CSV table of C-alpha atoms and ligand atoms in Angstrom, one decimal:
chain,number,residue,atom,x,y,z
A,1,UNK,CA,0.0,0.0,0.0
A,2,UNK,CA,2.6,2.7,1.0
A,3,UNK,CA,5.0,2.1,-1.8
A,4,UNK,CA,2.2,2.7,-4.1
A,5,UNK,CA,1.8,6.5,-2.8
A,6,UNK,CA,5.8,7.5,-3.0
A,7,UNK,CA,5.6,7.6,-6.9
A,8,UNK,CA,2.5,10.3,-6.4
A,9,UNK,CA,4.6,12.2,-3.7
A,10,UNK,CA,7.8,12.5,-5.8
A,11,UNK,CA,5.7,13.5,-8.7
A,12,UNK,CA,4.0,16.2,-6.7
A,13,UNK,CA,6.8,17.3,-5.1
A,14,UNK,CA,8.4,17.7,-8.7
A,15,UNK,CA,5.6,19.6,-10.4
A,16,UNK,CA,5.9,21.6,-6.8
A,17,UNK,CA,9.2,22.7,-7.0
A,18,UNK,CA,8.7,23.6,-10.9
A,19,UNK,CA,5.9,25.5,-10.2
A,20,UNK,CA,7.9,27.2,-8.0
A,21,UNK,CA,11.1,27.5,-9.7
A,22,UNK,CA,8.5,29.1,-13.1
A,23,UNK,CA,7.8,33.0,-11.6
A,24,UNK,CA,11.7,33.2,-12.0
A,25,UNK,CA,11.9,32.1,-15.5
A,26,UNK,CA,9.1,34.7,-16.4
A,27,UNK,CA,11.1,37.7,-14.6
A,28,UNK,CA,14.1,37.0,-16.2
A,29,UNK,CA,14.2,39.4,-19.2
A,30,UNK,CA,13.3,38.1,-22.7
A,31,UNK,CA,16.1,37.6,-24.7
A,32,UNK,CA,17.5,40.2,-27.2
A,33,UNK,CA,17.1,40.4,-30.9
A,34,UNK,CA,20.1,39.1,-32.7
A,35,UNK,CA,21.0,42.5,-33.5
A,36,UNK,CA,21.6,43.9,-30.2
A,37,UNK,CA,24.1,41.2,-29.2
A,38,UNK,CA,25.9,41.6,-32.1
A,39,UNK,CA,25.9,45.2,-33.2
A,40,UNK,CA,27.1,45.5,-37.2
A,41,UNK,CA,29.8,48.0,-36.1
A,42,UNK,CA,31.6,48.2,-32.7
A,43,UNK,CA,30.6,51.5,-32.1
A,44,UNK,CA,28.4,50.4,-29.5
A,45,UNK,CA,30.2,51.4,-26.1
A,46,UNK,CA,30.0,48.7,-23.6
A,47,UNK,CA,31.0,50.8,-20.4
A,48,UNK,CA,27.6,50.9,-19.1
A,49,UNK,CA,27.6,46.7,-18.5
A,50,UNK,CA,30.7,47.6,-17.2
A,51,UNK,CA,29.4,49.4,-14.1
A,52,UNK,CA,27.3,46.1,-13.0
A,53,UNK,CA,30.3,44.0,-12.7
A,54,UNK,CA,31.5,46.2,-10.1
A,55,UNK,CA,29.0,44.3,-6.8
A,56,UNK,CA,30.1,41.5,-8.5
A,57,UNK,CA,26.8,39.1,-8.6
A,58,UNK,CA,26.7,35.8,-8.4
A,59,UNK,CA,26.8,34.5,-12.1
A,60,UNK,CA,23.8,33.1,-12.4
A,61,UNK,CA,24.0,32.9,-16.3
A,62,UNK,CA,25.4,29.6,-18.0
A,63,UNK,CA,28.7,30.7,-19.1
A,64,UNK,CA,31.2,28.8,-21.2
A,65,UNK,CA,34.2,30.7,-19.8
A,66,UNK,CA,37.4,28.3,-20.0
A,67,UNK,CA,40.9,29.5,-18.6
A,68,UNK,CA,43.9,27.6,-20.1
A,69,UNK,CA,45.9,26.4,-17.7
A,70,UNK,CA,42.8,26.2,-15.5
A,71,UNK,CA,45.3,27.2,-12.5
A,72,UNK,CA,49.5,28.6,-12.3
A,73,UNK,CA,52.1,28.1,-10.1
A,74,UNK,CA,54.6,30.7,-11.0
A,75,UNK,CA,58.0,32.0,-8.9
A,76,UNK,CA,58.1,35.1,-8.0
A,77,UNK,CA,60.0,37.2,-11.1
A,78,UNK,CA,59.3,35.3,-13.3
A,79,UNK,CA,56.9,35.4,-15.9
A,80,UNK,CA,53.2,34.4,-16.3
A,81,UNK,CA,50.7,33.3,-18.9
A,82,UNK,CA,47.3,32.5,-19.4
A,83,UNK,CA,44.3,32.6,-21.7
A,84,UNK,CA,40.9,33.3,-21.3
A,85,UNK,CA,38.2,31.8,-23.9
A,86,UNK,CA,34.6,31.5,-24.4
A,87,UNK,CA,32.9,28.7,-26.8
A,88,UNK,CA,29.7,30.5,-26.8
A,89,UNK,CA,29.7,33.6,-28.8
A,90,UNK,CA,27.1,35.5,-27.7
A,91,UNK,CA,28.7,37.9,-25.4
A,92,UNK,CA,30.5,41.0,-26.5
A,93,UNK,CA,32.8,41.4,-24.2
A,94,UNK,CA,35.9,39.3,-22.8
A,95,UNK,CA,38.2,41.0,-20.3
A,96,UNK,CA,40.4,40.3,-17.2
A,97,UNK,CA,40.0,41.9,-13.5
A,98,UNK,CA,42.0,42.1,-10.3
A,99,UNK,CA,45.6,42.9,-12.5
A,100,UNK,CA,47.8,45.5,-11.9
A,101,UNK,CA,48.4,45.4,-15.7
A,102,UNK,CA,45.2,43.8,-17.8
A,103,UNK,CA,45.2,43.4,-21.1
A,104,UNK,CA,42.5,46.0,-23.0
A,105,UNK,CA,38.9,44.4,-23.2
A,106,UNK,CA,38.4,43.0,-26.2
A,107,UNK,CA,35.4,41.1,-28.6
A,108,UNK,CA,37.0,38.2,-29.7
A,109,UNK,CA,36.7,35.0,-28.5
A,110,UNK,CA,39.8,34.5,-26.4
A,111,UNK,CA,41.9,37.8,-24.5
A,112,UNK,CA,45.7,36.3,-23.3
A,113,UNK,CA,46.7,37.9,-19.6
A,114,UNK,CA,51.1,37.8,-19.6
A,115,UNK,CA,53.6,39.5,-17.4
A,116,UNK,CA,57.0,39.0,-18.3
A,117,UNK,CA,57.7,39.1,-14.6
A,118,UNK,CA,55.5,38.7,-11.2
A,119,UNK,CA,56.1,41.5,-9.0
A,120,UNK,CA,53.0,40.7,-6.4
A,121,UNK,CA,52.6,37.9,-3.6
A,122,UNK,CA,48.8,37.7,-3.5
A,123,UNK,CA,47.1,37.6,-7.6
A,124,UNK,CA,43.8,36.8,-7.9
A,125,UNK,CA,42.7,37.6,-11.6
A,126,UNK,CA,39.5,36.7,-12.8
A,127,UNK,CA,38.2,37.0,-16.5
A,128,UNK,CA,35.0,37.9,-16.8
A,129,UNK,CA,32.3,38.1,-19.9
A,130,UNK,CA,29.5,40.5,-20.5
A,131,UNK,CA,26.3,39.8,-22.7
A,132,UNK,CA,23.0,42.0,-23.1
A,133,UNK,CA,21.1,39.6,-22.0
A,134,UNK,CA,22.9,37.1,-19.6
A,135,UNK,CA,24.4,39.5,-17.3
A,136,UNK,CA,27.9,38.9,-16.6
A,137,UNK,CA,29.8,35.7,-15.8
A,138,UNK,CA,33.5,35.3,-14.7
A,139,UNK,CA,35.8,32.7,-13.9
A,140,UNK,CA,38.6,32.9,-11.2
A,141,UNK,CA,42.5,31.8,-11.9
A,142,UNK,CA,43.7,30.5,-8.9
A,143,UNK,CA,47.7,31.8,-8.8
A,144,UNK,CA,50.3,30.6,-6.2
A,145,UNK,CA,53.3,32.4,-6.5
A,146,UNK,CA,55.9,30.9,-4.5
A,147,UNK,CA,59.3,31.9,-3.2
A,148,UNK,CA,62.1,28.9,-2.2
A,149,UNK,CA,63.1,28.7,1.2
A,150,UNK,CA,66.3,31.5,2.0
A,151,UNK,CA,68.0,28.8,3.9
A,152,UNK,CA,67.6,26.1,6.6
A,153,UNK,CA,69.1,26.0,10.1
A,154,UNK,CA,69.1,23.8,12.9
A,155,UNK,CA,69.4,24.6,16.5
A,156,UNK,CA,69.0,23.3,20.4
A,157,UNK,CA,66.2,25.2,22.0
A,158,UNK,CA,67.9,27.0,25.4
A,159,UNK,CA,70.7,24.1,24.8
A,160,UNK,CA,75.0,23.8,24.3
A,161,UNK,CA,77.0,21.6,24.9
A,162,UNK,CA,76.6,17.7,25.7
A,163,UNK,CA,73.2,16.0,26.9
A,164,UNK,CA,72.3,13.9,29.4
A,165,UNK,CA,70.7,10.3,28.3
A,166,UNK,CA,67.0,10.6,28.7
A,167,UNK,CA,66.4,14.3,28.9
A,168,UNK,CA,64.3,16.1,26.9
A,169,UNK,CA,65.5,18.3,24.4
A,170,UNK,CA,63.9,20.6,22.0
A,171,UNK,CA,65.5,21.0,18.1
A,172,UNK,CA,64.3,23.7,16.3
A,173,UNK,CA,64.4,23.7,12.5
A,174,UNK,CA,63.9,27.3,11.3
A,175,UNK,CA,63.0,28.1,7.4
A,176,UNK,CA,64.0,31.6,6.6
A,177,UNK,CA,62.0,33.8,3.9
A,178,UNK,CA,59.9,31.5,1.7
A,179,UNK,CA,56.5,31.3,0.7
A,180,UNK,CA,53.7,30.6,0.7
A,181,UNK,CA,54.4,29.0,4.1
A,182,UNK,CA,51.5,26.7,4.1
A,183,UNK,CA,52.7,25.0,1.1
A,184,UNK,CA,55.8,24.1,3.3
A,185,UNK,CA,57.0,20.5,4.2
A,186,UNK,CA,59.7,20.3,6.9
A,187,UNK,CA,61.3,16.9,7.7
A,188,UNK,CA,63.5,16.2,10.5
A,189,UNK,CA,66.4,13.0,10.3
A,190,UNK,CA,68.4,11.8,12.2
A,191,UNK,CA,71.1,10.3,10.3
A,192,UNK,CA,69.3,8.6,7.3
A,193,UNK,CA,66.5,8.0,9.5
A,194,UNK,CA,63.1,10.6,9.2
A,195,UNK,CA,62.0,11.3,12.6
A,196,UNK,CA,58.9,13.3,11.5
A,197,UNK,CA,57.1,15.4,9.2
A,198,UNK,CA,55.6,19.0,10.0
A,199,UNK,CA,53.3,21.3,7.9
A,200,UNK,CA,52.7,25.1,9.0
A,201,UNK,CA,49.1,24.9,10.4
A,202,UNK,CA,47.8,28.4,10.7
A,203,UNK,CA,49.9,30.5,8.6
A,204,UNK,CA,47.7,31.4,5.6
A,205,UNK,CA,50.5,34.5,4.6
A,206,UNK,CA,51.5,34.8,0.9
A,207,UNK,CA,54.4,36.8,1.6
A,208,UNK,CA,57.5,35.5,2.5
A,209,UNK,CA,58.1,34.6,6.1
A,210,UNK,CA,60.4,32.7,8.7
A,211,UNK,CA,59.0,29.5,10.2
A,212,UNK,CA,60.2,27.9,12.9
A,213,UNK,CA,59.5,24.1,13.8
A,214,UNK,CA,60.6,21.7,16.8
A,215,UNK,CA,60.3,18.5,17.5
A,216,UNK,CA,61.0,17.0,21.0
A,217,UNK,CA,63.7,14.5,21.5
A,218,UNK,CA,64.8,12.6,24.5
A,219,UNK,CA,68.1,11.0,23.5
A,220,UNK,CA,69.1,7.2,24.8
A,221,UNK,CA,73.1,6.5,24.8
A,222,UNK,CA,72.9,5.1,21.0
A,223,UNK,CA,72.2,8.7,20.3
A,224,UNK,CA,76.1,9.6,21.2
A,225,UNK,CA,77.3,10.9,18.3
A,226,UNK,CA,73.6,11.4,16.1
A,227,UNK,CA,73.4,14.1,13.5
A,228,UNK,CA,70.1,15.6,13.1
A,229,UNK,CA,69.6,18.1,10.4
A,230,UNK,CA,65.8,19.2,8.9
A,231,UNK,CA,65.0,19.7,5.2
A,232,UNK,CA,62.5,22.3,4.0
A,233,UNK,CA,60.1,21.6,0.7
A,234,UNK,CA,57.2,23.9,-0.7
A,235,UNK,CA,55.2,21.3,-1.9
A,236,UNK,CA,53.3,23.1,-5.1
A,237,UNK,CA,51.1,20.2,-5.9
A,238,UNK,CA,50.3,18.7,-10.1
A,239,UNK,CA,51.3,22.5,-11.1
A,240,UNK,CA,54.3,23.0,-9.7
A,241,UNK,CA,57.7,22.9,-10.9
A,242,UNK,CA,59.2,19.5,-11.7
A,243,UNK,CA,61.8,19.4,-8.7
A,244,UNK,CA,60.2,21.1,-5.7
A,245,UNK,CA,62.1,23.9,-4.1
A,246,UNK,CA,63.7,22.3,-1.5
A,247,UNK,CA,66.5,23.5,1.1
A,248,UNK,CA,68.6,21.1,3.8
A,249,UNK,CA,70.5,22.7,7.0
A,250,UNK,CA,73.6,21.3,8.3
A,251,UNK,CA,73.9,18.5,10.6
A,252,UNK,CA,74.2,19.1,14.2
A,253,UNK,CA,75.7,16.5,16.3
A,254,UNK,CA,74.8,15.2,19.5
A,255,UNK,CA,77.0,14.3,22.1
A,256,UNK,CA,75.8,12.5,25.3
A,257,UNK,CA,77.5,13.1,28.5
A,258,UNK,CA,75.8,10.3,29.9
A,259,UNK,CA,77.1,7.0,28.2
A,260,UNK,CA,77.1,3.3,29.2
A,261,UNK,CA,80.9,3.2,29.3
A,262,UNK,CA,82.6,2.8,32.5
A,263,UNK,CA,84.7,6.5,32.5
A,264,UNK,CA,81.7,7.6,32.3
A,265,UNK,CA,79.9,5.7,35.1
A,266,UNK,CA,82.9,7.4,37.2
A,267,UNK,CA,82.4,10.6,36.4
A,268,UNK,CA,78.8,10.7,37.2
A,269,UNK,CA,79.5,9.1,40.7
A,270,UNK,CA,82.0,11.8,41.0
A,271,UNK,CA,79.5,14.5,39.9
A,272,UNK,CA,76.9,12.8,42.4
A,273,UNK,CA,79.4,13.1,44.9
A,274,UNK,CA,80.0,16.2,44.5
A,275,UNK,CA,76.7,17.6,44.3
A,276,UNK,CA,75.8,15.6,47.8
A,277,UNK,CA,78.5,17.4,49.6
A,278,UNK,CA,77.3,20.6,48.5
A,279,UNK,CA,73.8,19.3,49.7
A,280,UNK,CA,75.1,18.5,53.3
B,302,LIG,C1,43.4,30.9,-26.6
B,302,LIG,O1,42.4,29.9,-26.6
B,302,LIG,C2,41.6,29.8,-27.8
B,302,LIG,C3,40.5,28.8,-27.5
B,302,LIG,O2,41.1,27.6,-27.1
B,302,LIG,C4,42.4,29.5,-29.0
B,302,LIG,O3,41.6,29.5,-30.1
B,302,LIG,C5,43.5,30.6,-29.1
B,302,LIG,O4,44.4,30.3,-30.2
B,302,LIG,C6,44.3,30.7,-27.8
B,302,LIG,N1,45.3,31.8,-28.0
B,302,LIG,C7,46.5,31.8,-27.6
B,302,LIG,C8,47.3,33.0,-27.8
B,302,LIG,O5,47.0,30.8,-27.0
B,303,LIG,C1,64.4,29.8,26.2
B,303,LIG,O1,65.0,30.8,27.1
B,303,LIG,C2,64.4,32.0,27.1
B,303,LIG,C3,65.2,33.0,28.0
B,303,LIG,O2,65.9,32.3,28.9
B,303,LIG,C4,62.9,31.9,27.5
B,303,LIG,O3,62.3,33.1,27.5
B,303,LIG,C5,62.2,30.9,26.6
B,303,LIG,O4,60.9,30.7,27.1
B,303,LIG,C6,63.0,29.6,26.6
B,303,LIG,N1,62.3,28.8,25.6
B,303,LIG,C7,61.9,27.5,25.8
B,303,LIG,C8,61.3,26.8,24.7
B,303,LIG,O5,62.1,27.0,26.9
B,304,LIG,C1,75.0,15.1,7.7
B,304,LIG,O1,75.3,13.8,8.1
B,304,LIG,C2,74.8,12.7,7.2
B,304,LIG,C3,75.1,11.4,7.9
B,304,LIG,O2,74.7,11.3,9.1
B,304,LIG,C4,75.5,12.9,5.9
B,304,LIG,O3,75.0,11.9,5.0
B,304,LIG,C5,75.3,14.3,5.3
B,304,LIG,O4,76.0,14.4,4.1
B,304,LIG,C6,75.7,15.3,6.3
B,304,LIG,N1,75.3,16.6,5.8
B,304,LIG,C7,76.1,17.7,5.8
B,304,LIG,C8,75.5,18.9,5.3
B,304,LIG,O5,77.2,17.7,6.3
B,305,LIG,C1,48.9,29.9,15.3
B,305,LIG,O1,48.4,29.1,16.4
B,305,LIG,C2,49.1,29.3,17.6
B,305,LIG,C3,48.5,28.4,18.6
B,305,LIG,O2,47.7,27.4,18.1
B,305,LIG,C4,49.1,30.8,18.0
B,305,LIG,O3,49.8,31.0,19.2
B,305,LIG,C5,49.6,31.6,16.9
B,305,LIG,O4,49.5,33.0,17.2
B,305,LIG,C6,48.9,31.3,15.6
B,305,LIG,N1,49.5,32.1,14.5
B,305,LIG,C7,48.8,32.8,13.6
B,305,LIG,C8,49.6,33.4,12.5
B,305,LIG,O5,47.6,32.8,13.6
């Protein structure tokens, strides 16, 4: 009995929702004659459609905006490339925002943004269309323009000198002036051996900054002798260049006061010792 009644519901509630979705279709405006889309000479100036990009609606047109290459990872200074194109030709106007240097408008059916060298950390350009009758549409061009890391250095945090077995220590592995920083990958070894891998987690800055990273160790008496270093790696994703910019620090050797061996075993009594007289 009830499965018999969902096929009426659906059905209702489909000729519902088209009933409803049918006053917008008949307040949209009617579309233009075929000569106002095209005019026979270019004469027609198209500042006024301009001027309602400027809130910048939702598109709510279907637009056949395409940008080739659909996203860019580009270093900083160097120089950038892309082209905006429409399949459906009845707009009349193809141009790019959000540039320091845009190209002109134009009505063809493609408009190429290049810079022979990027000069600004945050880009956002978008390329936008405008048509009589379907408003505007536009289509962002996600840019990450990155910077490789300065250089890499390893340190003790508050630390010189040896270590005692089973203490905790703190290394720091600092990144200087690279960006963006949440693109960064920072690795700490020891030896051959990767202790761990760190990403930035809140900074969201595309300007070049300094990082810092740690990791807490607590070295046993194999350690005598261990070099840690850290590598740094903007990891740019499918875009990126082939290699990713990548940066090492030196090697910083620890050396454990502590050991196993028997010397050692004496000086610690003798450093007990001590430290008991100047308790008593
Ligand atoms: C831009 O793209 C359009 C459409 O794919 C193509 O016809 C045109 O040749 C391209 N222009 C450049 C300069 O790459
Ligand atoms: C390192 O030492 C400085 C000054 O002695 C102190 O302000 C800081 O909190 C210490 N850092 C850590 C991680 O212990
Ligand atoms: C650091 O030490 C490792 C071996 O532990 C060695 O392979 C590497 O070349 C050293 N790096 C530098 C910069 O000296
Ligand atoms: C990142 O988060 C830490 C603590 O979670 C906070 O102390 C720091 O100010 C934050 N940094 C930024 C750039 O928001």
């Amino acid at each position: 009995m009830c499965e018999s009644v969902w096929p009426v519901i659906v059905l209702l509630s489909h000729l519902f929702s088209s009933a409803i979705s049918l006053p917008v279709s008949i307040y949209t405006p009617p579309p233009p004659l075929p000569s106002q889309i095209w005019p026979p000479s270019s004469s027609s100036a198209p500042s006024p459609s301009l001027s309602v990009l400027q809130p910048t609606p939702p598109s709510l047109s279907p637009c056949l905006l395409m940008i080739s290459p659909s996203s860019l990872v580009v270093r900083f200074g160097d120089p950038v490339k892309a082209n905006c194109s429409l399949s459906q030709m009845d707009f009349y106007l193809l141009g790019w925002e959000n540039l320091q240097r845009a190209p002109q408008p134009t009505q063809g059916n493609f408009l190429v943004w290049s810079e022979d060298r990027v000069t600004e950390w945050s880009i956002k350009p978008m390329c936008y269309a405008l048509s009589d009758h379907g408003g505007p549409c536009q289509l962002h061009l996600p840019v990450t323009v990155y910077k490789p890391p300065e250089k890499v250095s390893i340190s003790f945090v508050n630390h010189t000198g040896p270590m005692f077995e089973g203490h905790q220590y703190t290394l720091q592995c600092t990144v200087w002036d690279v960006a963006p920083v949440k693109n960064l990958i920072v690795r700490f070894f020891r030896g051959e051996t990767e202790l761990v891998q760190l990403k930035s987690i809140n900074n969201t800055g595309q300007k070049p900054a300094t990082e810092t990273f740690t990791l807490d160790i607590s070295p046993s008496k194999d350690d005598n002798g261990a070099q840690y270093w850290c590598e740094a790696k903007l990891d740019l994703g499918p875009g990126g260049p082939e290699s990713p910019p990548m940066a090492k620090s030196e090697n910083i050797t620890a050396t454990l006061l502590w050991t196993s061996h028997c010397s050692s075993r004496a000086v610690v009594l003798i450093l007990l010792f001590i430290q008991m007289k100047i308790w008593l």
